[in-house]
């Protein structure tokens, strides 16, 4: 997968592949990250790419022409069919399903806005999808692009080892649930032991426990996710058990 980010701050975006899974993905050759700077296509000697908005008002607007040329340059490296995504608070909310869908592409161009945004004529004519990180406004699209790159990198084939496959993670399409809780050494930490089942060596019981925790946490924290699922008989039983245990716990402490 090749990702070309169109950004006025390439040094910022490039940091995302210095650590963690994006770095592993680059080292393994599963991911190539490049940046194209609209400033390199500015037609003035000050490399200025922003202008005051027509109609007045505060702030500046990223101009269409240098941005368009940067996108065309990025696309030329990846192929004409490559999708152009723009980071925008007005876009569709990024979620795991988006990451899973985009991780199947061979290449992506990711446009980062700055200032008040990018000239709308460019957005309307060139951008295939606008994606938002959430209902808040950032000063630029770079952090959102870095989130996207991190989220995609860990899904690329071979990047996560088998043991840490993304299939059990929260929101994965495989389960649609939140992840179960995790514990590690020591077995007793500050007087608190890990759940017995983790030390029992009983693989079937462990799998049931993890599934029950995943179901239970989703019920507690994100019931909206459960509404979208059709639980099978075993899952329904496990969730009923979890709910019953919660009620006992609450009753016990009140
Ligand atoms: N005036 C615009 C915000 C511009 S913020 C508005 O109110 O809609 C400048 C740039 O930051 C945007 O063009 C976009 O690329 C990026 N950005 C800001 N908030 C974002 C968010 N929540 N998700 C993704 N990108 C965002």
PDB file of N, CA, C and O in Angstrom, residues 95-169:
ATOM      1  N   UNK A  95     -13.983   5.320  11.153  1.00  0.00           N
ATOM      2  CA  UNK A  95     -14.130   4.267  12.149  1.00  0.00           C
ATOM      3  C   UNK A  95     -13.410   3.023  11.638  1.00  0.00           C
ATOM      4  O   UNK A  95     -12.808   3.047  10.565  1.00  0.00           O
ATOM      5  N   UNK A  96     -13.461   1.956  12.423  1.00  0.00           N
ATOM      6  CA  UNK A  96     -12.695   0.757  12.074  1.00  0.00           C
ATOM      7  C   UNK A  96     -13.123   0.203  10.711  1.00  0.00           C
ATOM      8  O   UNK A  96     -12.301  -0.306   9.964  1.00  0.00           O
ATOM      9  N   UNK A  97     -14.418   0.335  10.406  1.00  0.00           N
ATOM     10  CA  UNK A  97     -14.881  -0.167   9.098  1.00  0.00           C
ATOM     11  C   UNK A  97     -14.233   0.606   7.963  1.00  0.00           C
ATOM     12  O   UNK A  97     -13.876   0.039   6.941  1.00  0.00           O
ATOM     13  N   UNK A  98     -14.059   1.906   8.145  1.00  0.00           N
ATOM     14  CA  UNK A  98     -13.355   2.700   7.133  1.00  0.00           C
ATOM     15  C   UNK A  98     -11.922   2.214   6.988  1.00  0.00           C
ATOM     16  O   UNK A  98     -11.410   2.062   5.882  1.00  0.00           O
ATOM     17  N   UNK A  99     -11.244   2.000   8.126  1.00  0.00           N
ATOM     18  CA  UNK A  99      -9.847   1.548   8.066  1.00  0.00           C
ATOM     19  C   UNK A  99      -9.768   0.204   7.332  1.00  0.00           C
ATOM     20  O   UNK A  99      -8.896  -0.012   6.506  1.00  0.00           O
ATOM     21  N   UNK A 100     -10.690  -0.706   7.666  1.00  0.00           N
ATOM     22  CA  UNK A 100     -10.636  -2.034   7.046  1.00  0.00           C
ATOM     23  C   UNK A 100     -10.886  -1.930   5.539  1.00  0.00           C
ATOM     24  O   UNK A 100     -10.251  -2.616   4.748  1.00  0.00           O
ATOM     25  N   UNK A 101     -11.807  -1.051   5.159  1.00  0.00           N
ATOM     26  CA  UNK A 101     -12.084  -0.867   3.738  1.00  0.00           C
ATOM     27  C   UNK A 101     -10.876  -0.251   3.021  1.00  0.00           C
ATOM     28  O   UNK A 101     -10.446  -0.716   1.976  1.00  0.00           O
ATOM     29  N   UNK A 102     -10.301   0.797   3.627  1.00  0.00           N
ATOM     30  CA  UNK A 102      -9.200   1.506   2.960  1.00  0.00           C
ATOM     31  C   UNK A 102      -7.920   0.669   2.927  1.00  0.00           C
ATOM     32  O   UNK A 102      -7.103   0.826   2.019  1.00  0.00           O
ATOM     33  N   UNK A 103      -7.753  -0.220   3.909  1.00  0.00           N
ATOM     34  CA  UNK A 103      -6.543  -1.063   3.954  1.00  0.00           C
ATOM     35  C   UNK A 103      -6.485  -2.007   2.754  1.00  0.00           C
ATOM     36  O   UNK A 103      -5.437  -2.570   2.455  1.00  0.00           O
ATOM     37  N   UNK A 104      -7.608  -2.183   2.057  1.00  0.00           N
ATOM     38  CA  UNK A 104      -7.611  -3.066   0.877  1.00  0.00           C
ATOM     39  C   UNK A 104      -7.218  -2.336  -0.405  1.00  0.00           C
ATOM     40  O   UNK A 104      -7.059  -2.944  -1.457  1.00  0.00           O
ATOM     41  N   UNK A 105      -7.065  -1.002  -0.335  1.00  0.00           N
ATOM     42  CA  UNK A 105      -6.662  -0.240  -1.528  1.00  0.00           C
ATOM     43  C   UNK A 105      -5.156  -0.413  -1.769  1.00  0.00           C
ATOM     44  O   UNK A 105      -4.397  -0.666  -0.836  1.00  0.00           O
ATOM     45  N   UNK A 106      -4.732  -0.256  -3.039  1.00  0.00           N
ATOM     46  CA  UNK A 106      -3.292  -0.314  -3.341  1.00  0.00           C
ATOM     47  C   UNK A 106      -2.619   1.009  -3.022  1.00  0.00           C
ATOM     48  O   UNK A 106      -1.430   1.060  -2.731  1.00  0.00           O
ATOM     49  N   UNK A 107      -3.387   2.091  -3.127  1.00  0.00           N
ATOM     50  CA  UNK A 107      -2.810   3.407  -2.892  1.00  0.00           C
ATOM     51  C   UNK A 107      -3.888   4.390  -2.466  1.00  0.00           C
ATOM     52  O   UNK A 107      -5.073   4.175  -2.740  1.00  0.00           O
ATOM     53  N   UNK A 108      -3.462   5.447  -1.779  1.00  0.00           N
ATOM     54  CA  UNK A 108      -4.398   6.494  -1.348  1.00  0.00           C
ATOM     55  C   UNK A 108      -3.673   7.833  -1.394  1.00  0.00           C
ATOM     56  O   UNK A 108      -2.498   7.918  -1.031  1.00  0.00           O
ATOM     57  N   UNK A 109      -4.394   8.859  -1.817  1.00  0.00           N
ATOM     58  CA  UNK A 109      -3.902  10.223  -1.662  1.00  0.00           C
ATOM     59  C   UNK A 109      -4.715  10.840  -0.524  1.00  0.00           C
ATOM     60  O   UNK A 109      -5.942  10.722  -0.503  1.00  0.00           O
ATOM     61  N   UNK A 110      -4.026  11.445   0.443  1.00  0.00           N
ATOM     62  CA  UNK A 110      -4.712  12.020   1.600  1.00  0.00           C
ATOM     63  C   UNK A 110      -4.405  13.517   1.652  1.00  0.00           C
ATOM     64  O   UNK A 110      -3.249  13.915   1.818  1.00  0.00           O
ATOM     65  N   UNK A 111      -5.441  14.332   1.481  1.00  0.00           N
ATOM     66  CA  UNK A 111      -5.266  15.785   1.473  1.00  0.00           C
ATOM     67  C   UNK A 111      -5.545  16.357   2.862  1.00  0.00           C
ATOM     68  O   UNK A 111      -6.596  16.099   3.453  1.00  0.00           O
ATOM     69  N   UNK A 112      -4.569  17.126   3.357  1.00  0.00           N
ATOM     70  CA  UNK A 112      -4.715  17.777   4.665  1.00  0.00           C
ATOM     71  C   UNK A 112      -4.979  19.260   4.446  1.00  0.00           C
ATOM     72  O   UNK A 112      -4.160  19.955   3.836  1.00  0.00           O
ATOM     73  N   UNK A 113      -6.095  19.740   4.964  1.00  0.00           N
ATOM     74  CA  UNK A 113      -6.368  21.170   4.889  1.00  0.00           C
ATOM     75  C   UNK A 113      -5.635  21.919   5.991  1.00  0.00           C
ATOM     76  O   UNK A 113      -5.155  21.331   6.957  1.00  0.00           O
ATOM     77  N   UNK A 114      -5.538  23.219   5.820  1.00  0.00           N
ATOM     78  CA  UNK A 114      -5.011  24.139   6.860  1.00  0.00           C
ATOM     79  C   UNK A 114      -5.843  25.418   6.795  1.00  0.00           C
ATOM     80  O   UNK A 114      -6.661  25.575   5.885  1.00  0.00           O
ATOM     81  N   UNK A 115      -5.631  26.317   7.692  1.00  0.00           N
ATOM     82  CA  UNK A 115      -6.333  27.611   7.743  1.00  0.00           C
ATOM     83  C   UNK A 115      -7.843  27.371   7.837  1.00  0.00           C
ATOM     84  O   UNK A 115      -8.270  26.477   8.557  1.00  0.00           O
ATOM     85  N   UNK A 116      -8.644  28.120   7.066  1.00  0.00           N
ATOM     86  CA  UNK A 116     -10.101  27.918   7.098  1.00  0.00           C
ATOM     87  C   UNK A 116     -10.527  26.728   6.253  1.00  0.00           C
ATOM     88  O   UNK A 116     -11.687  26.334   6.260  1.00  0.00           O
ATOM     89  N   UNK A 117      -9.594  26.160   5.506  1.00  0.00           N
ATOM     90  CA  UNK A 117      -9.909  25.038   4.627  1.00  0.00           C
ATOM     91  C   UNK A 117      -9.349  25.277   3.240  1.00  0.00           C
ATOM     92  O   UNK A 117      -8.512  26.163   3.047  1.00  0.00           O
ATOM     93  N   UNK A 118      -9.808  24.460   2.279  1.00  0.00           N
ATOM     94  CA  UNK A 118      -9.283  24.492   0.915  1.00  0.00           C
ATOM     95  C   UNK A 118     -10.380  25.052   0.005  1.00  0.00           C
ATOM     96  O   UNK A 118     -11.564  24.812   0.242  1.00  0.00           O
ATOM     97  N   UNK A 119      -9.983  25.789  -1.022  1.00  0.00           N
ATOM     98  CA  UNK A 119     -10.941  26.330  -2.004  1.00  0.00           C
ATOM     99  C   UNK A 119     -11.921  25.232  -2.428  1.00  0.00           C
ATOM    100  O   UNK A 119     -11.517  24.151  -2.866  1.00  0.00           O
ATOM    101  N   UNK A 120     -13.213  25.537  -2.285  1.00  0.00           N
ATOM    102  CA  UNK A 120     -14.251  24.521  -2.483  1.00  0.00           C
ATOM    103  C   UNK A 120     -14.269  23.951  -3.906  1.00  0.00           C
ATOM    104  O   UNK A 120     -14.645  22.800  -4.115  1.00  0.00           O
ATOM    105  N   UNK A 121     -13.834  24.729  -4.884  1.00  0.00           N
ATOM    106  CA  UNK A 121     -13.845  24.226  -6.262  1.00  0.00           C
ATOM    107  C   UNK A 121     -12.913  23.030  -6.391  1.00  0.00           C
ATOM    108  O   UNK A 121     -13.211  22.066  -7.096  1.00  0.00           O
ATOM    109  N   UNK A 122     -11.797  23.082  -5.680  1.00  0.00           N
ATOM    110  CA  UNK A 122     -10.881  21.940  -5.717  1.00  0.00           C
ATOM    111  C   UNK A 122     -11.503  20.742  -4.999  1.00  0.00           C
ATOM    112  O   UNK A 122     -11.472  19.613  -5.494  1.00  0.00           O
ATOM    113  N   UNK A 123     -12.088  21.002  -3.838  1.00  0.00           N
ATOM    114  CA  UNK A 123     -12.675  19.908  -3.054  1.00  0.00           C
ATOM    115  C   UNK A 123     -13.754  19.214  -3.877  1.00  0.00           C
ATOM    116  O   UNK A 123     -13.767  17.987  -4.034  1.00  0.00           O
ATOM    117  N   UNK A 124     -14.655  20.015  -4.459  1.00  0.00           N
ATOM    118  CA  UNK A 124     -15.780  19.437  -5.196  1.00  0.00           C
ATOM    119  C   UNK A 124     -15.306  18.646  -6.409  1.00  0.00           C
ATOM    120  O   UNK A 124     -15.882  17.609  -6.738  1.00  0.00           O
ATOM    121  N   UNK A 125     -14.263  19.116  -7.072  1.00  0.00           N
ATOM    122  CA  UNK A 125     -13.852  18.479  -8.312  1.00  0.00           C
ATOM    123  C   UNK A 125     -12.869  17.337  -8.164  1.00  0.00           C
ATOM    124  O   UNK A 125     -12.717  16.524  -9.071  1.00  0.00           O
ATOM    125  N   UNK A 126     -12.173  17.247  -7.041  1.00  0.00           N
ATOM    126  CA  UNK A 126     -11.028  16.332  -6.952  1.00  0.00           C
ATOM    127  C   UNK A 126     -11.148  15.304  -5.846  1.00  0.00           C
ATOM    128  O   UNK A 126     -10.591  14.214  -5.955  1.00  0.00           O
ATOM    129  N   UNK A 127     -11.843  15.665  -4.758  1.00  0.00           N
ATOM    130  CA  UNK A 127     -11.848  14.796  -3.581  1.00  0.00           C
ATOM    131  C   UNK A 127     -12.949  13.742  -3.706  1.00  0.00           C
ATOM    132  O   UNK A 127     -14.092  14.065  -4.013  1.00  0.00           O
ATOM    133  N   UNK A 128     -12.595  12.473  -3.491  1.00  0.00           N
ATOM    134  CA  UNK A 128     -13.590  11.390  -3.561  1.00  0.00           C
ATOM    135  C   UNK A 128     -14.352  11.234  -2.246  1.00  0.00           C
ATOM    136  O   UNK A 128     -15.551  11.007  -2.258  1.00  0.00           O
ATOM    137  N   UNK A 129     -13.648  11.320  -1.121  1.00  0.00           N
ATOM    138  CA  UNK A 129     -14.290  11.131   0.183  1.00  0.00           C
ATOM    139  C   UNK A 129     -13.702  12.111   1.185  1.00  0.00           C
ATOM    140  O   UNK A 129     -12.483  12.284   1.233  1.00  0.00           O
ATOM    141  N   UNK A 130     -14.562  12.738   1.980  1.00  0.00           N
ATOM    142  CA  UNK A 130     -14.074  13.547   3.109  1.00  0.00           C
ATOM    143  C   UNK A 130     -14.262  12.742   4.382  1.00  0.00           C
ATOM    144  O   UNK A 130     -15.332  12.174   4.611  1.00  0.00           O
ATOM    145  N   UNK A 131     -13.205  12.668   5.190  1.00  0.00           N
ATOM    146  CA  UNK A 131     -13.256  11.873   6.421  1.00  0.00           C
ATOM    147  C   UNK A 131     -12.938  12.745   7.625  1.00  0.00           C
ATOM    148  O   UNK A 131     -11.998  13.546   7.590  1.00  0.00           O
ATOM    149  N   UNK A 132     -13.699  12.560   8.691  1.00  0.00           N
ATOM    150  CA  UNK A 132     -13.521  13.355   9.905  1.00  0.00           C
ATOM    151  C   UNK A 132     -13.050  12.469  11.058  1.00  0.00           C
ATOM    152  O   UNK A 132     -13.442  11.309  11.176  1.00  0.00           O
ATOM    153  N   UNK A 133     -12.243  13.079  11.926  1.00  0.00           N
ATOM    154  CA  UNK A 133     -11.785  12.378  13.110  1.00  0.00           C
ATOM    155  C   UNK A 133     -12.807  12.478  14.233  1.00  0.00           C
ATOM    156  O   UNK A 133     -12.818  11.675  15.150  1.00  0.00           O
ATOM    157  N   UNK A 134     -13.682  13.466  14.173  1.00  0.00           N
ATOM    158  CA  UNK A 134     -14.678  13.629  15.229  1.00  0.00           C
ATOM    159  C   UNK A 134     -15.271  15.016  15.160  1.00  0.00           C
ATOM    160  O   UNK A 134     -14.827  15.852  14.361  1.00  0.00           O
ATOM    161  N   UNK A 135     -16.242  15.252  16.014  1.00  0.00           N
ATOM    162  CA  UNK A 135     -16.960  16.528  15.979  1.00  0.00           C
ATOM    163  C   UNK A 135     -16.220  17.609  16.764  1.00  0.00           C
ATOM    164  O   UNK A 135     -16.658  18.052  17.825  1.00  0.00           O
ATOM    165  N   UNK A 136     -15.065  17.957  16.241  1.00  0.00           N
ATOM    166  CA  UNK A 136     -14.265  19.050  16.807  1.00  0.00           C
ATOM    167  C   UNK A 136     -13.412  19.590  15.671  1.00  0.00           C
ATOM    168  O   UNK A 136     -13.291  18.943  14.625  1.00  0.00           O
ATOM    169  N   UNK A 137     -12.844  20.777  15.854  1.00  0.00           N
ATOM    170  CA  UNK A 137     -12.054  21.375  14.780  1.00  0.00           C
ATOM    171  C   UNK A 137     -10.590  21.441  15.180  1.00  0.00           C
ATOM    172  O   UNK A 137     -10.235  21.981  16.229  1.00  0.00           O
ATOM    173  N   UNK A 138      -9.742  20.853  14.344  1.00  0.00           N
ATOM    174  CA  UNK A 138      -8.296  20.899  14.531  1.00  0.00           C
ATOM    175  C   UNK A 138      -7.744  22.010  13.658  1.00  0.00           C
ATOM    176  O   UNK A 138      -8.439  22.505  12.776  1.00  0.00           O
ATOM    177  N   UNK A 139      -6.471  22.373  13.876  1.00  0.00           N
ATOM    178  CA  UNK A 139      -5.915  23.450  13.064  1.00  0.00           C
ATOM    179  C   UNK A 139      -5.437  22.946  11.711  1.00  0.00           C
ATOM    180  O   UNK A 139      -5.121  23.731  10.834  1.00  0.00           O
ATOM    181  N   UNK A 140      -5.367  21.626  11.535  1.00  0.00           N
ATOM    182  CA  UNK A 140      -4.965  21.091  10.242  1.00  0.00           C
ATOM    183  C   UNK A 140      -5.321  19.626  10.133  1.00  0.00           C
ATOM    184  O   UNK A 140      -5.613  18.976  11.139  1.00  0.00           O
ATOM    185  N   UNK A 141      -5.282  19.094   8.924  1.00  0.00           N
ATOM    186  CA  UNK A 141      -5.662  17.703   8.702  1.00  0.00           C
ATOM    187  C   UNK A 141      -4.571  16.696   9.027  1.00  0.00           C
ATOM    188  O   UNK A 141      -4.806  15.481   8.989  1.00  0.00           O
ATOM    189  N   UNK A 142      -3.367  17.178   9.372  1.00  0.00           N
ATOM    190  CA  UNK A 142      -2.237  16.254   9.512  1.00  0.00           C
ATOM    191  C   UNK A 142      -2.438  15.217  10.615  1.00  0.00           C
ATOM    192  O   UNK A 142      -2.138  14.033  10.421  1.00  0.00           O
ATOM    193  N   UNK A 143      -2.910  15.651  11.787  1.00  0.00           N
ATOM    194  CA  UNK A 143      -3.087  14.666  12.875  1.00  0.00           C
ATOM    195  C   UNK A 143      -4.132  13.633  12.485  1.00  0.00           C
ATOM    196  O   UNK A 143      -3.976  12.435  12.768  1.00  0.00           O
ATOM    197  N   UNK A 144      -5.184  14.074  11.795  1.00  0.00           N
ATOM    198  CA  UNK A 144      -6.207  13.126  11.345  1.00  0.00           C
ATOM    199  C   UNK A 144      -5.600  12.137  10.340  1.00  0.00           C
ATOM    200  O   UNK A 144      -5.876  10.936  10.390  1.00  0.00           O
ATOM    201  N   UNK A 145      -4.750  12.651   9.429  1.00  0.00           N
ATOM    202  CA  UNK A 145      -4.106  11.771   8.444  1.00  0.00           C
ATOM    203  C   UNK A 145      -3.209  10.753   9.147  1.00  0.00           C
ATOM    204  O   UNK A 145      -3.141   9.582   8.760  1.00  0.00           O
ATOM    205  N   UNK A 146      -2.525  11.193  10.203  1.00  0.00           N
ATOM    206  CA  UNK A 146      -1.629  10.283  10.942  1.00  0.00           C
ATOM    207  C   UNK A 146      -2.440   9.201  11.657  1.00  0.00           C
ATOM    208  O   UNK A 146      -2.020   8.044  11.727  1.00  0.00           O
ATOM    209  N   UNK A 147      -3.585   9.571  12.168  1.00  0.00           N
ATOM    210  CA  UNK A 147      -4.474   8.581  12.790  1.00  0.00           C
ATOM    211  C   UNK A 147      -4.899   7.549  11.743  1.00  0.00           C
ATOM    212  O   UNK A 147      -4.843   6.335  11.974  1.00  0.00           O
ATOM    213  N   UNK A 148      -5.278   8.046  10.581  1.00  0.00           N
ATOM    214  CA  UNK A 148      -5.690   7.158   9.492  1.00  0.00           C
ATOM    215  C   UNK A 148      -4.556   6.200   9.113  1.00  0.00           C
ATOM    216  O   UNK A 148      -4.758   4.986   8.968  1.00  0.00           O
ATOM    217  N   UNK A 149      -3.341   6.731   8.964  1.00  0.00           N
ATOM    218  CA  UNK A 149      -2.196   5.910   8.546  1.00  0.00           C
ATOM    219  C   UNK A 149      -1.892   4.855   9.616  1.00  0.00           C
ATOM    220  O   UNK A 149      -1.662   3.686   9.302  1.00  0.00           O
ATOM    221  N   UNK A 150      -1.925   5.234  10.884  1.00  0.00           N
ATOM    222  CA  UNK A 150      -1.679   4.266  11.961  1.00  0.00           C
ATOM    223  C   UNK A 150      -2.740   3.165  11.934  1.00  0.00           C
ATOM    224  O   UNK A 150      -2.431   1.974  12.000  1.00  0.00           O
ATOM    225  N   UNK A 151      -3.992   3.588  11.821  1.00  0.00           N
ATOM    226  CA  UNK A 151      -5.090   2.613  11.832  1.00  0.00           C
ATOM    227  C   UNK A 151      -5.032   1.651  10.670  1.00  0.00           C
ATOM    228  O   UNK A 151      -5.336   0.460  10.815  1.00  0.00           O
ATOM    229  N   UNK A 152      -4.611   2.125   9.503  1.00  0.00           N
ATOM    230  CA  UNK A 152      -4.518   1.264   8.321  1.00  0.00           C
ATOM    231  C   UNK A 152      -3.285   0.370   8.403  1.00  0.00           C
ATOM    232  O   UNK A 152      -3.345  -0.816   8.091  1.00  0.00           O
ATOM    233  N   UNK A 153      -2.156   0.939   8.850  1.00  0.00           N
ATOM    234  CA  UNK A 153      -0.884   0.198   8.831  1.00  0.00           C
ATOM    235  C   UNK A 153      -0.991  -1.113   9.604  1.00  0.00           C
ATOM    236  O   UNK A 153      -0.514  -2.148   9.152  1.00  0.00           O
ATOM    237  N   UNK A 154      -1.655  -1.075  10.762  1.00  0.00           N
ATOM    238  CA  UNK A 154      -1.706  -2.293  11.569  1.00  0.00           C
ATOM    239  C   UNK A 154      -2.623  -3.349  10.980  1.00  0.00           C
ATOM    240  O   UNK A 154      -2.586  -4.500  11.404  1.00  0.00           O
ATOM    241  N   UNK A 155      -3.413  -2.982   9.967  1.00  0.00           N
ATOM    242  CA  UNK A 155      -4.284  -3.962   9.315  1.00  0.00           C
ATOM    243  C   UNK A 155      -3.648  -4.571   8.068  1.00  0.00           C
ATOM    244  O   UNK A 155      -4.195  -5.516   7.503  1.00  0.00           O
ATOM    245  N   UNK A 156      -2.528  -4.031   7.613  1.00  0.00           N
ATOM    246  CA  UNK A 156      -1.933  -4.548   6.377  1.00  0.00           C
ATOM    247  C   UNK A 156      -1.407  -5.963   6.617  1.00  0.00           C
ATOM    248  O   UNK A 156      -0.887  -6.258   7.698  1.00  0.00           O
ATOM    249  N   UNK A 157      -1.543  -6.848   5.617  1.00  0.00           N
ATOM    250  CA  UNK A 157      -1.167  -8.246   5.800  1.00  0.00           C
ATOM    251  C   UNK A 157       0.273  -8.380   6.293  1.00  0.00           C
ATOM    252  O   UNK A 157       1.170  -7.739   5.765  1.00  0.00           O
ATOM    253  N   UNK A 158       0.464  -9.186   7.333  1.00  0.00           N
ATOM    254  CA  UNK A 158       1.797  -9.488   7.835  1.00  0.00           C
ATOM    255  C   UNK A 158       2.335  -8.498   8.845  1.00  0.00           C
ATOM    256  O   UNK A 158       3.394  -8.722   9.425  1.00  0.00           O
ATOM    257  N   UNK A 159       1.642  -7.376   9.095  1.00  0.00           N
ATOM    258  CA  UNK A 159       2.201  -6.363   9.995  1.00  0.00           C
ATOM    259  C   UNK A 159       2.016  -6.758  11.462  1.00  0.00           C
ATOM    260  O   UNK A 159       2.967  -6.767  12.241  1.00  0.00           O
ATOM    261  N   UNK A 160       0.811  -7.132  11.836  1.00  0.00           N
ATOM    262  CA  UNK A 160       0.607  -7.691  13.189  1.00  0.00           C
ATOM    263  C   UNK A 160       0.909  -9.177  13.108  1.00  0.00           C
ATOM    264  O   UNK A 160       0.478  -9.844  12.170  1.00  0.00           O
ATOM    265  N   UNK A 161       1.625  -9.724  14.099  1.00  0.00           N
ATOM    266  CA  UNK A 161       1.866 -11.164  14.125  1.00  0.00           C
ATOM    267  C   UNK A 161       0.551 -11.902  14.360  1.00  0.00           C
ATOM    268  O   UNK A 161      -0.458 -11.294  14.725  1.00  0.00           O
ATOM    269  N   UNK A 162       0.563 -13.215  14.138  1.00  0.00           N
ATOM    270  CA  UNK A 162      -0.662 -14.000  14.308  1.00  0.00           C
ATOM    271  C   UNK A 162      -1.228 -13.840  15.719  1.00  0.00           C
ATOM    272  O   UNK A 162      -2.421 -13.641  15.902  1.00  0.00           O
ATOM    273  N   UNK A 163      -0.327 -13.870  16.708  1.00  0.00           N
ATOM    274  CA  UNK A 163      -0.762 -13.843  18.110  1.00  0.00           C
ATOM    275  C   UNK A 163      -1.483 -12.547  18.442  1.00  0.00           C
ATOM    276  O   UNK A 163      -2.329 -12.503  19.309  1.00  0.00           O
ATOM    277  N   UNK A 164      -1.132 -11.473  17.727  1.00  0.00           N
ATOM    278  CA  UNK A 164      -1.754 -10.186  18.057  1.00  0.00           C
ATOM    279  C   UNK A 164      -2.674  -9.741  16.927  1.00  0.00           C
ATOM    280  O   UNK A 164      -2.839  -8.551  16.686  1.00  0.00           O
ATOM    281  N   UNK A 165      -3.267 -10.722  16.233  1.00  0.00           N
ATOM    282  CA  UNK A 165      -4.132 -10.388  15.095  1.00  0.00           C
ATOM    283  C   UNK A 165      -5.209  -9.395  15.511  1.00  0.00           C
ATOM    284  O   UNK A 165      -5.677  -9.389  16.648  1.00  0.00           O
ATOM    285  N   UNK A 166      -5.601  -8.558  14.568  1.00  0.00           N
ATOM    286  CA  UNK A 166      -6.547  -7.478  14.872  1.00  0.00           C
ATOM    287  C   UNK A 166      -7.975  -7.986  15.018  1.00  0.00           C
ATOM    288  O   UNK A 166      -8.871  -7.231  15.386  1.00  0.00           O
ATOM    289  N   UNK A 167      -8.189  -9.287  14.746  1.00  0.00           N
ATOM    290  CA  UNK A 167      -9.552  -9.817  14.717  1.00  0.00           C
ATOM    291  C   UNK A 167     -10.303  -9.705  16.036  1.00  0.00           C
ATOM    292  O   UNK A 167     -11.529  -9.638  16.051  1.00  0.00           O
ATOM    293  N   UNK A 168      -9.574  -9.721  17.176  1.00  0.00           N
ATOM    294  CA  UNK A 168     -10.229  -9.647  18.473  1.00  0.00           C
ATOM    295  C   UNK A 168     -10.317  -8.217  18.996  1.00  0.00           C
ATOM    296  O   UNK A 168     -10.927  -7.967  20.023  1.00  0.00           O
ATOM    297  N   UNK A 169      -9.674  -7.292  18.316  1.00  0.00           N
ATOM    298  CA  UNK A 169      -9.666  -5.921  18.812  1.00  0.00           C
ATOM    299  C   UNK A 169     -11.064  -5.314  18.772  1.00  0.00           C
ATOM    300  O   UNK A 169     -11.907  -5.747  18.008  1.00  0.00           O
TER     301      UNK A 169
END
